[in-house]
Coordinates of N, CA, C and O in Angstrom, one line a residue:
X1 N 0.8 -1.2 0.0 CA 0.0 0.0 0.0 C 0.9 1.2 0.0 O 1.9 1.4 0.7
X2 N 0.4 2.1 -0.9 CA 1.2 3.3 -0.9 C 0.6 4.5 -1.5 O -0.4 4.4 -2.2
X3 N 1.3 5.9 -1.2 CA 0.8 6.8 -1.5 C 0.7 7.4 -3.2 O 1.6 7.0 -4.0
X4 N -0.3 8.4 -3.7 CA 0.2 8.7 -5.2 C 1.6 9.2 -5.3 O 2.0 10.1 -4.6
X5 N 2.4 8.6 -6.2 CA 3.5 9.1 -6.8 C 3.8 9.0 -8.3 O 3.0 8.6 -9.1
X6 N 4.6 9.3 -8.6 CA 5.2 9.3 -10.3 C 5.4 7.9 -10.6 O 5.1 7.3 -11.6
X7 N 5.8 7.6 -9.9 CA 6.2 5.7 -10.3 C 5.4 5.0 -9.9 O 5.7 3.8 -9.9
X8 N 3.8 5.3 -9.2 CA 2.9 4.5 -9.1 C 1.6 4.8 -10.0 O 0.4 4.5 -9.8
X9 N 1.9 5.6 -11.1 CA 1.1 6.4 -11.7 C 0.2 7.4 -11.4 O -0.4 8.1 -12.2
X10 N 0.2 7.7 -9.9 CA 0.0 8.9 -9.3 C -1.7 8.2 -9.1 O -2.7 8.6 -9.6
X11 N -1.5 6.8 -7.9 CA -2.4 5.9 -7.4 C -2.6 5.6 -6.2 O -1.9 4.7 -5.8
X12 N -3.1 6.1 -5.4 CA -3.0 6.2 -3.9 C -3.8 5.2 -3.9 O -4.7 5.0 -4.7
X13 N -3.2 4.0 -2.7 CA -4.1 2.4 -2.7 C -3.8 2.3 -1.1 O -4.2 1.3 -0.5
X14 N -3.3 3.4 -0.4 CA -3.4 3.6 1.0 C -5.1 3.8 1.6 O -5.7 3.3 2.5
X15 N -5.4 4.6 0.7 CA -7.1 5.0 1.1 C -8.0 4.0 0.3 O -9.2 4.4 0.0
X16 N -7.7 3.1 0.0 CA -8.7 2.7 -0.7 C -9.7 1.6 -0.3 O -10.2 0.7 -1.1
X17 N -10.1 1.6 1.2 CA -11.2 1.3 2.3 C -11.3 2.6 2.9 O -11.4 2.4 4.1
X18 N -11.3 4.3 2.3 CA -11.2 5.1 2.7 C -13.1 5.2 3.0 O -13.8 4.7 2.1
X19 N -13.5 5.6 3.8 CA -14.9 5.9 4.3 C -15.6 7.0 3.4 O -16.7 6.9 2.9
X20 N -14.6 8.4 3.4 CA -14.5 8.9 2.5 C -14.5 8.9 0.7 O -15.5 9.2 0.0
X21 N -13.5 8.5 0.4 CA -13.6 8.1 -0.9 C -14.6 7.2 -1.6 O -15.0 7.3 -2.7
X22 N -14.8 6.0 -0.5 CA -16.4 5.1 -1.1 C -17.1 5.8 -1.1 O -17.7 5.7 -2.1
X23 N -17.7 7.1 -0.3 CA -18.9 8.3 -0.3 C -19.0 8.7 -1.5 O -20.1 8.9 -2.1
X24 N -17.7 9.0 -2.0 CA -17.8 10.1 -2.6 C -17.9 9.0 -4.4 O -18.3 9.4 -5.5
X25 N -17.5 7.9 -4.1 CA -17.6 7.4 -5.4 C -19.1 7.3 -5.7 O -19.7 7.7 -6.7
X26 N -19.8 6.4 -4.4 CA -21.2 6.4 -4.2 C -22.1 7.4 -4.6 O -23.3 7.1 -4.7
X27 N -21.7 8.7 -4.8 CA -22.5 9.8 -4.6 C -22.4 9.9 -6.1 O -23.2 10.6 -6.7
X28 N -21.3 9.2 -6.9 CA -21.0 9.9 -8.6 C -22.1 8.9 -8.9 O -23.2 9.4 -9.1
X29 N -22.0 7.6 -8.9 CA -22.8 6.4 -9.5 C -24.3 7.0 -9.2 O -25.2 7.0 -10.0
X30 N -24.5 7.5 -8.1 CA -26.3 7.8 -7.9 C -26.7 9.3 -8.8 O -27.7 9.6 -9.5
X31 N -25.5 10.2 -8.6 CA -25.7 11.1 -9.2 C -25.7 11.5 -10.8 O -26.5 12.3 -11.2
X32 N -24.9 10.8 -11.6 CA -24.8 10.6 -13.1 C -24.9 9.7 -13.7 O -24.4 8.7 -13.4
X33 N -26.0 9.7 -15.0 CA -26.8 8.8 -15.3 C -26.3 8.2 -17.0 O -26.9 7.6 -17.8
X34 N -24.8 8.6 -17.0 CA -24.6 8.4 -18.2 C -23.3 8.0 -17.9 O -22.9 8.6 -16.9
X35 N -22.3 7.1 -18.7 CA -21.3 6.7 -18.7 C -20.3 6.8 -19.9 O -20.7 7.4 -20.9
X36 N -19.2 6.3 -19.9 CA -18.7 6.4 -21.5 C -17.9 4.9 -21.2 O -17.0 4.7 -20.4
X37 N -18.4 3.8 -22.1 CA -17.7 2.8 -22.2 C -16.1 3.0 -23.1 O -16.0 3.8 -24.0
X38 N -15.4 2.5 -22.8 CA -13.9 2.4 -23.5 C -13.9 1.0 -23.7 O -13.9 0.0 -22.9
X39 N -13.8 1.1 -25.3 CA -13.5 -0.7 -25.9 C -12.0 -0.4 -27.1 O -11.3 0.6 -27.4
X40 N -11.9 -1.6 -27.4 CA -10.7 -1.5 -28.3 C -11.1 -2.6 -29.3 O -11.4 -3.7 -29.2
X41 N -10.9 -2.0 -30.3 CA -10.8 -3.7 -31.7 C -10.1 -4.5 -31.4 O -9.2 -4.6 -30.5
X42 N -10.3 -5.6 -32.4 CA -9.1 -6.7 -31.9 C -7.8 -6.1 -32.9 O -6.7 -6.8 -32.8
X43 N -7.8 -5.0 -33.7 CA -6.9 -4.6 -34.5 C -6.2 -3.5 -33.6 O -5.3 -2.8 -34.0
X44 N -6.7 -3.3 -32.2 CA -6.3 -2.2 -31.4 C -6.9 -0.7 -31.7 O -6.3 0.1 -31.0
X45 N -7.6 -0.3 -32.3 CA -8.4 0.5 -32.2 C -9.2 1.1 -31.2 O -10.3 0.5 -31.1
X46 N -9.1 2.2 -30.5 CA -10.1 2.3 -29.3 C -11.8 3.1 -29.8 O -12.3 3.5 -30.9
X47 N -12.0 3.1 -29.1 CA -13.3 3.5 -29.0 C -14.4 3.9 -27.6 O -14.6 3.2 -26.6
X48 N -14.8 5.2 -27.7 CA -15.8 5.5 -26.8 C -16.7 5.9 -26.4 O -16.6 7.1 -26.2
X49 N -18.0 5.3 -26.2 CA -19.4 5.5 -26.1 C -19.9 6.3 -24.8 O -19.6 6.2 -23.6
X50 N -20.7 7.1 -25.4 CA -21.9 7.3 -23.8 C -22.9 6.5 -23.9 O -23.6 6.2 -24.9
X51 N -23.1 6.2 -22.7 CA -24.8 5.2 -22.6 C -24.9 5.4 -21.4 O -23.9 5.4 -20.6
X52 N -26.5 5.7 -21.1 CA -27.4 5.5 -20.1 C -27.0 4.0 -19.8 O -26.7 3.1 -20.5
X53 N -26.9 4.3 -17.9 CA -26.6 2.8 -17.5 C -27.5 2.6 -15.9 O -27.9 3.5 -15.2
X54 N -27.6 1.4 -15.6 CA -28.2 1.4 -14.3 C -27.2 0.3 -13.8 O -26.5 -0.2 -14.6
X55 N -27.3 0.0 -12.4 CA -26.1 -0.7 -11.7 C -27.1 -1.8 -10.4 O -28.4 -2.0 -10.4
X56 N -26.6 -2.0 -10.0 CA -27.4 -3.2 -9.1 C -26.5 -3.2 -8.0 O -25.4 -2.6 -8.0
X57 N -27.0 -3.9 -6.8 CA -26.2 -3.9 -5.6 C -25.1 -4.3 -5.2 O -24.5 -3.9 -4.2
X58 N -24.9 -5.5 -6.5 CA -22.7 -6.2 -6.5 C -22.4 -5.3 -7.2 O -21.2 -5.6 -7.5
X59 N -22.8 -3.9 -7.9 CA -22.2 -3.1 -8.2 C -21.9 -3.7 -10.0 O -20.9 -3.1 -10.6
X60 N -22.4 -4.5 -10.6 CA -22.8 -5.0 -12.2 C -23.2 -3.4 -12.5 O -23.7 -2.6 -11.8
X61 N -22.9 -3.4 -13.9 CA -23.2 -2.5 -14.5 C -24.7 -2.4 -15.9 O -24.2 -3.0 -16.9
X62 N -25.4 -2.2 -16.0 CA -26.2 -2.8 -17.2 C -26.5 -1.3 -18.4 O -26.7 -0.1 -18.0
X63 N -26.5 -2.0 -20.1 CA -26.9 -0.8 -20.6 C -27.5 -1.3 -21.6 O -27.8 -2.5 -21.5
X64 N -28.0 -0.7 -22.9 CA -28.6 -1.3 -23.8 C -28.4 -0.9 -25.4 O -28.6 0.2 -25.7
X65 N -28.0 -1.6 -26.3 CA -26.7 -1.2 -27.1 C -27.8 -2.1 -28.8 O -28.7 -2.9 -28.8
X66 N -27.2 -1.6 -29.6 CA -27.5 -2.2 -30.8 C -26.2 -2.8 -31.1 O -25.1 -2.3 -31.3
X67 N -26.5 -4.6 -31.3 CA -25.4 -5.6 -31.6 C -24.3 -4.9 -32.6 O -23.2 -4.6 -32.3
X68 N -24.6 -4.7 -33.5 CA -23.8 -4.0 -34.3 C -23.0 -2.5 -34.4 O -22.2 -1.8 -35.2
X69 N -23.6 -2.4 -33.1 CA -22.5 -0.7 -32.9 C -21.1 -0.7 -32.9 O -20.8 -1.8 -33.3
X70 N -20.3 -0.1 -32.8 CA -18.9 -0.6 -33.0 C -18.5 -1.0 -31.1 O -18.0 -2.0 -30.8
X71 N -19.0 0.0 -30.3 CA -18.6 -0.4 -29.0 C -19.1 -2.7 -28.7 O -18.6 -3.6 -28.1
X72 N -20.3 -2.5 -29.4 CA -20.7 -4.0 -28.7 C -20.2 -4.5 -29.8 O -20.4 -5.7 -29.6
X73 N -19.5 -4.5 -31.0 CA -18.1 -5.4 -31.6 C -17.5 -5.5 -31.4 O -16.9 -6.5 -31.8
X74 N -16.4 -4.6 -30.5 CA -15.6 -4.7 -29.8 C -15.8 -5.4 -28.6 O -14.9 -6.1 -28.2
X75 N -16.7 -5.4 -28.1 CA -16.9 -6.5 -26.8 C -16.8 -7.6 -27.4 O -15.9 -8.3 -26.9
X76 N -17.3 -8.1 -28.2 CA -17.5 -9.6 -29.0 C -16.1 -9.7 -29.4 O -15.8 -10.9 -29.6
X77 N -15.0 -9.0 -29.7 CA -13.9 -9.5 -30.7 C -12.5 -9.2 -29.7 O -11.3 -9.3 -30.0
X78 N -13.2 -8.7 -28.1 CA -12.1 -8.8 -27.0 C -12.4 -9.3 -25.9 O -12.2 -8.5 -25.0
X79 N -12.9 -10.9 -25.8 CA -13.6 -11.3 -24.8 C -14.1 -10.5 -23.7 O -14.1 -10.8 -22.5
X80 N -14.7 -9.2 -24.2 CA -15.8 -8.5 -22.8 C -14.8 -7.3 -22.6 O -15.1 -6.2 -22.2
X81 N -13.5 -7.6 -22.9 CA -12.3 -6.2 -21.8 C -13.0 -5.1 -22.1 O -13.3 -4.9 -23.3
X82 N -13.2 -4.4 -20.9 CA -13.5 -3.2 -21.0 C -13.3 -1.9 -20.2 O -12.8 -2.3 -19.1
X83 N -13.6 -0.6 -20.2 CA -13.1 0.1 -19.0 C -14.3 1.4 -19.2 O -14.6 2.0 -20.2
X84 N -14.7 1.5 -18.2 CA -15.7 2.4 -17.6 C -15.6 3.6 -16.9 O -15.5 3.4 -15.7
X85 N -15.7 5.2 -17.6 CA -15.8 6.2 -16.5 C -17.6 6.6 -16.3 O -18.6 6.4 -16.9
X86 N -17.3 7.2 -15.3 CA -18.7 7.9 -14.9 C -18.1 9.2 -14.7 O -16.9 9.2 -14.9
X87 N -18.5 10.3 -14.3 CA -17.9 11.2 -14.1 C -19.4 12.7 -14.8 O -20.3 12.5 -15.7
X88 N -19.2 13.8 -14.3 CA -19.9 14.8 -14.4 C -19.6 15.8 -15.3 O -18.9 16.6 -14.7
X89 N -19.6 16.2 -16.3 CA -19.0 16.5 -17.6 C -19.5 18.2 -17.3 O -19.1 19.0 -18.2
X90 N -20.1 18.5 -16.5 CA -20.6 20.0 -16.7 C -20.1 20.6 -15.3 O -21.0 21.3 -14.7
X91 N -19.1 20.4 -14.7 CA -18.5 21.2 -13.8 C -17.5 21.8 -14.2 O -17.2 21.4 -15.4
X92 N -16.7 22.8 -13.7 CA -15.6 24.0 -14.3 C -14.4 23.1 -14.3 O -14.4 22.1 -13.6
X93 N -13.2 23.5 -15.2 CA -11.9 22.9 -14.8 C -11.7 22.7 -13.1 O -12.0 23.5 -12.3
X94 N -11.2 21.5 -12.9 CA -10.2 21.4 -11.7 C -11.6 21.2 -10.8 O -11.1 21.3 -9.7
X95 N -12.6 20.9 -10.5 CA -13.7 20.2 -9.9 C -14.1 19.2 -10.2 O -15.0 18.8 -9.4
X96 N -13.8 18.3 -11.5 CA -14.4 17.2 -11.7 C -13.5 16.1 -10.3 O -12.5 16.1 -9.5
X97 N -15.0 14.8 -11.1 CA -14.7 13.9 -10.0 C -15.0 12.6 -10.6 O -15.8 12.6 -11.5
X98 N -14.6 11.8 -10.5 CA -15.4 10.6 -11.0 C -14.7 9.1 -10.7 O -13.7 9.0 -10.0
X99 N -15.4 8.0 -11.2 CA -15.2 6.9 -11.0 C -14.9 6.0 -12.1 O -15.7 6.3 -13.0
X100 N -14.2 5.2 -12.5 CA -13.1 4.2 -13.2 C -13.4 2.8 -13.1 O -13.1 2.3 -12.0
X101 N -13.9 2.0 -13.9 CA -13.7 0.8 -13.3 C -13.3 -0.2 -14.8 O -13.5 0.3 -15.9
X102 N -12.9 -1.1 -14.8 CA -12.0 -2.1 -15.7 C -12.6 -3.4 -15.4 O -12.7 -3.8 -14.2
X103 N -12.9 -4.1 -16.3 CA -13.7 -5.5 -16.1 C -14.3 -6.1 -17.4 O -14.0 -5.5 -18.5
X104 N -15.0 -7.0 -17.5 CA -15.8 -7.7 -18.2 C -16.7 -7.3 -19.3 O -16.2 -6.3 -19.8
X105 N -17.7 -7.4 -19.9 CA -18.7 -7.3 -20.1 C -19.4 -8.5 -21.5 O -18.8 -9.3 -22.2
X106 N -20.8 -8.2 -21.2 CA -20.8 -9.5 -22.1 C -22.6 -9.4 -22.3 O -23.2 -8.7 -21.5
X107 N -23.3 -9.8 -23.0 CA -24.7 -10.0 -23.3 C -25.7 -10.4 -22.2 O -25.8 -11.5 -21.7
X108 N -26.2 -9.7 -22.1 CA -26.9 -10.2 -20.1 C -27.7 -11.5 -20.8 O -28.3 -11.5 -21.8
X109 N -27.6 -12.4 -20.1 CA -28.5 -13.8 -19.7 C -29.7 -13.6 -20.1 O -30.4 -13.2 -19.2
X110 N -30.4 -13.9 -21.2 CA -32.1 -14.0 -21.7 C -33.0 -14.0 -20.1 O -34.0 -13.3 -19.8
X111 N -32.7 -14.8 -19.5 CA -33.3 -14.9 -18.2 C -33.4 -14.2 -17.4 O -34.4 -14.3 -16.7
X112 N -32.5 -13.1 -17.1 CA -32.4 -11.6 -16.6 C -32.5 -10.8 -16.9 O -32.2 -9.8 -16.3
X113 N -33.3 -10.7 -18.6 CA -33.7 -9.3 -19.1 C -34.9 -8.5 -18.4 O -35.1 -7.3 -18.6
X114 N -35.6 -9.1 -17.8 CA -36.6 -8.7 -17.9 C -36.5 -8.1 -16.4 O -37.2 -7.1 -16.3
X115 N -36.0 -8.4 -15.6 CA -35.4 -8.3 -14.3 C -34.5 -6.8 -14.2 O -34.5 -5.9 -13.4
X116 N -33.8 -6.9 -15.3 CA -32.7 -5.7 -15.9 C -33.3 -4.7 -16.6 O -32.7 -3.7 -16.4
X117 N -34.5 -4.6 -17.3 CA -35.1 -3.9 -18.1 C -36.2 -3.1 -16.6 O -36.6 -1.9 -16.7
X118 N -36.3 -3.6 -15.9 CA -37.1 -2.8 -14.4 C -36.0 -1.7 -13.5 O -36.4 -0.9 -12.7
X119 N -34.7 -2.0 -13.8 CA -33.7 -1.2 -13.2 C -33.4 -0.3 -14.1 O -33.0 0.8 -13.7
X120 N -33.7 -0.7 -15.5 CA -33.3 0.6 -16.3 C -34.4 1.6 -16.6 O -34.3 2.7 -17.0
X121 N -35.8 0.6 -16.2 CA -36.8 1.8 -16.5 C -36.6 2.6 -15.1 O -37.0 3.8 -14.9
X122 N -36.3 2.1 -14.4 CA -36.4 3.1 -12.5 C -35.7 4.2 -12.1 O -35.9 5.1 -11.3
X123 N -34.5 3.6 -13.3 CA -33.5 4.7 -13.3 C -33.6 5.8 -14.1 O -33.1 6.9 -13.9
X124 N -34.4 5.4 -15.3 CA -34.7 6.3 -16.4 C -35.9 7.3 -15.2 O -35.6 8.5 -14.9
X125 N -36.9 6.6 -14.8 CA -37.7 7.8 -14.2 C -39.0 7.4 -15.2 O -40.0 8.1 -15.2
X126 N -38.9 6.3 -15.8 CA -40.2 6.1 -16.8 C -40.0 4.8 -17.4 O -38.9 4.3 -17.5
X127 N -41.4 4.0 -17.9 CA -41.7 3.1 -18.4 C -41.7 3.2 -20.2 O -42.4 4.0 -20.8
X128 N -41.0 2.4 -20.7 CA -40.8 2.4 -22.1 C -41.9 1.2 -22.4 O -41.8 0.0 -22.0
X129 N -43.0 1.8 -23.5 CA -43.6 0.3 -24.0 C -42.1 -0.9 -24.8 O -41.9 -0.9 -26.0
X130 N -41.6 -1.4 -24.0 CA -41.1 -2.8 -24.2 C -40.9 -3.7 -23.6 O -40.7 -3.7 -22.4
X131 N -40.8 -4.7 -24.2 CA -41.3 -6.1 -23.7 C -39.5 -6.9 -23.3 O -38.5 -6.2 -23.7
X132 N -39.1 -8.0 -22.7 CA -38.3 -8.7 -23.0 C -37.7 -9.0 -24.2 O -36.5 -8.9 -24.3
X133 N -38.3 -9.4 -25.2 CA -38.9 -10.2 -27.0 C -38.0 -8.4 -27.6 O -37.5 -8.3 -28.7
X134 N -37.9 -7.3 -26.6 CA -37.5 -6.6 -27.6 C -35.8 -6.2 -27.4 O -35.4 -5.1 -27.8
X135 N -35.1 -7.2 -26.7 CA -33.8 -7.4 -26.9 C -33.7 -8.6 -26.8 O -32.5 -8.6 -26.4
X136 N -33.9 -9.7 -26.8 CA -33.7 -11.2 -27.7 C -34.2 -11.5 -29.1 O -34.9 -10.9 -29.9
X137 N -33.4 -12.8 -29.1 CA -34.1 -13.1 -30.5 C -33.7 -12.7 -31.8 O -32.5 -12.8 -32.0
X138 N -34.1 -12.4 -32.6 CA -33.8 -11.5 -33.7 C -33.9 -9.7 -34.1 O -34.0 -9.0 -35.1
X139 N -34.0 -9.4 -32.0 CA -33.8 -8.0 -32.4 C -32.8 -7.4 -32.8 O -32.0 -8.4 -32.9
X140 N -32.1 -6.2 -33.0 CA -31.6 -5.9 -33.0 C -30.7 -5.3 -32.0 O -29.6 -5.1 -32.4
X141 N -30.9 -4.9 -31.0 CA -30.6 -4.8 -29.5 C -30.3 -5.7 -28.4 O -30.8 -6.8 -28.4
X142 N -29.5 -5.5 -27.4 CA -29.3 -6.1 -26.6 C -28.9 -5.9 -25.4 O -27.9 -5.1 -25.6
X143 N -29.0 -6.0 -24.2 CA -28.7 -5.7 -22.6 C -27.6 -6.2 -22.4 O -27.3 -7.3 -22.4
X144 N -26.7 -4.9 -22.3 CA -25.2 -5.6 -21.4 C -25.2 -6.0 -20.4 O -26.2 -6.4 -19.9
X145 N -23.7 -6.3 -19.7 CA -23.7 -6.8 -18.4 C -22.3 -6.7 -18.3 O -21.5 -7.5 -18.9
X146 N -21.9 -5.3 -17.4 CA -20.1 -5.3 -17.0 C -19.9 -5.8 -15.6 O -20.6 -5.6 -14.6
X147 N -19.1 -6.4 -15.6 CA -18.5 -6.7 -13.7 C -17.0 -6.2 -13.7 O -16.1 -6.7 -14.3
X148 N -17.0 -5.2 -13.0 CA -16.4 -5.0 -12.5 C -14.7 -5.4 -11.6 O -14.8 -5.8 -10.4
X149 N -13.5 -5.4 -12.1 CA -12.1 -6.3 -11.4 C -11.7 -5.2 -10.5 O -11.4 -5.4 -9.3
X150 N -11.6 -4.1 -11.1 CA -10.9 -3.2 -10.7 C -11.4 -1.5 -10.7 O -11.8 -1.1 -11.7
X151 N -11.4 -0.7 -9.4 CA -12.6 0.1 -9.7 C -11.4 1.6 -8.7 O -10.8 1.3 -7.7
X152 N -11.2 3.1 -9.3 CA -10.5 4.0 -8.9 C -11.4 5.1 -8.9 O -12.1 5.4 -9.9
X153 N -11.4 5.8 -7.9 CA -12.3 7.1 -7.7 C -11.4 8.4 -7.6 O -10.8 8.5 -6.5
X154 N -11.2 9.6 -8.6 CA -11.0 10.7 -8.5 C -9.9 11.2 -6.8 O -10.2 10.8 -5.6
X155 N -9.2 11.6 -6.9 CA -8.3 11.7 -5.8 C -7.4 13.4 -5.5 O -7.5 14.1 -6.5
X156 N -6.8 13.8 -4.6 CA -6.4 15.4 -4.9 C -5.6 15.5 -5.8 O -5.1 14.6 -6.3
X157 N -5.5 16.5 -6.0 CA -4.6 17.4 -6.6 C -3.1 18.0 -6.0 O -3.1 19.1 -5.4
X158 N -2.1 17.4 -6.2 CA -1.0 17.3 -6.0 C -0.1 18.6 -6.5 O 0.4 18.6 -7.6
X159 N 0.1 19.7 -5.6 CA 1.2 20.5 -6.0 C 2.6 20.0 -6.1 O 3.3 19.9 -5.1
X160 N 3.1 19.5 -7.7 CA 4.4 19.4 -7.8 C 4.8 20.5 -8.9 O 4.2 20.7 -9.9
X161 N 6.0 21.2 -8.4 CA 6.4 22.5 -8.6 C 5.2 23.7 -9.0 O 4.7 24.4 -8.1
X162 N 4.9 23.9 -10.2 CA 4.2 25.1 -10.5 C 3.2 24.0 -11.4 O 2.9 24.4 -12.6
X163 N 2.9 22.8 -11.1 CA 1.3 21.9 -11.6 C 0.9 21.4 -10.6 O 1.5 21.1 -9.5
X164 N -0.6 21.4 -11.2 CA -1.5 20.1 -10.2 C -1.5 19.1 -10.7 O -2.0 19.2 -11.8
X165 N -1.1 17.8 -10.3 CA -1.4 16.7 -10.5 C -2.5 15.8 -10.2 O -2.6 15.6 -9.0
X166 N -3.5 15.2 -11.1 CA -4.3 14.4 -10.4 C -3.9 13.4 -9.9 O -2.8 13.0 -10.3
X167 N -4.6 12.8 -9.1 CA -4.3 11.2 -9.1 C -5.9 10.5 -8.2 O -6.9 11.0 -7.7
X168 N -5.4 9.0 -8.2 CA -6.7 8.4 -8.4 C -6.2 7.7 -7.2 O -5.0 7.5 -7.0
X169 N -7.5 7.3 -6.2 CA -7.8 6.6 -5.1 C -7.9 5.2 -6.0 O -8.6 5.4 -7.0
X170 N -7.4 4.2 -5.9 CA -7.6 2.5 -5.7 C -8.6 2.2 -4.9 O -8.4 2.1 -3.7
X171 N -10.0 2.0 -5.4 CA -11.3 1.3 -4.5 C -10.9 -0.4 -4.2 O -10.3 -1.2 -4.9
X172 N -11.4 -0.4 -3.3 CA -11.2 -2.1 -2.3 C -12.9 -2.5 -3.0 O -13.9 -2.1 -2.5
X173 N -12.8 -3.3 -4.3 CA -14.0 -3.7 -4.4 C -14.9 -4.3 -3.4 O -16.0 -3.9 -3.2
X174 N -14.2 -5.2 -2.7 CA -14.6 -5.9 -1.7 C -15.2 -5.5 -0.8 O -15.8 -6.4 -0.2
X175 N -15.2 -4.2 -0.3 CA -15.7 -2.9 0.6 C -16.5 -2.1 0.1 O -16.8 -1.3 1.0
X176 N -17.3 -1.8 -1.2 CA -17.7 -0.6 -2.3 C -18.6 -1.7 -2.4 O -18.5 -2.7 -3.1
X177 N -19.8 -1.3 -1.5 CA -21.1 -2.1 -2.4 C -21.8 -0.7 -3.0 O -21.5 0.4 -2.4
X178 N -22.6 -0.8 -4.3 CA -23.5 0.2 -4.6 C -24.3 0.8 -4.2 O -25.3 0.1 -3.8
X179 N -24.4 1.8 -4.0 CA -25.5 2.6 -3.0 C -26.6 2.4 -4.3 O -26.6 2.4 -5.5
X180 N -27.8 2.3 -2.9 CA -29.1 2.1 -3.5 C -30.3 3.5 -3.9 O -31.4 3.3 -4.4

């Protein structure tokens, strides 16, 4: 465990069952309702999406994507790798905040859509006329599912000489359940 520095990429993993810092990651996930997926081709090409997302209590991530977008081919053509910010896009320089996470993702379970499709309307604030039948099958659409390995929340601002440096808190998955 150790503090941000230059040779740790400027990753403080001392605080990372900070009381504090899980608050404050907690407070981005409830607070911002949109995310930007980071995928890569299998030719190494990156790529990055915003999507509306809703999350659940292990802290899974869920969104709803047309199979053929380039972000959900890139899931299919890099077993799932993927990396996740959240973060508030309309604050001034030098106040943003946000959360990081690196993991999985993959086509949610036919069996859990319908289950997943009630978290995304609760979060939306509204009911969409759609059924299950309208991301299986031969639609065109389909319900993600990220899990999460690795997850870093926004951290201070480091005066070295005449810059600020950011750096990022290391969350203790294992301690970071999702606020409800």
């Amino acid at each position: 465990m150790e503090l941000a520095t230059a040779e740790n990429g400027w990753v403080n993993t001392i605080a990372s069952s900070n009381p504090e810092a899980i608050a404050q990651a907690r407070h981005i996930l409830q607070s911002v309702h949109y995310c930007s997926l980071s995928t890569c081709s299998a030719d190494g090409f990156p790529w990055v999406s915003p999507v509306f997302f809703t999350y659940d209590e292990q802290l899974n991530f869920y969104w709803s994507s047309a199979i053929a977008s380039r972000h959900s081919q890139n899931l299919y053509a890099n077993n799932g790798r993927m990396a996740i910010a959240v973060y508030n896009s309309s604050v001034e320089e030098g106040k943003g905040q946000g959360i990081y996470f690196y993991g999985t993702a993959a086509e949610l379970e036919p069996t859990r859509v319908e289950a997943v499709m009630q978290l995304l309307f609760k979060r939306s604030g509204r009911v969409l006329p759609r059924t299950a039948e309208d991301y299986l099958n031969d639609s065109p659409r389909r319900i993600y599912h990220f899990q999460p390995t690795e997850a870093w929340v926004t951290g201070d601002r480091l005066p070295i000489g005449n810059q600020l440096v950011d750096t990022k808190i290391q969350v203790n998955l294992a301690t970071f359940s999702a606020p409800s």
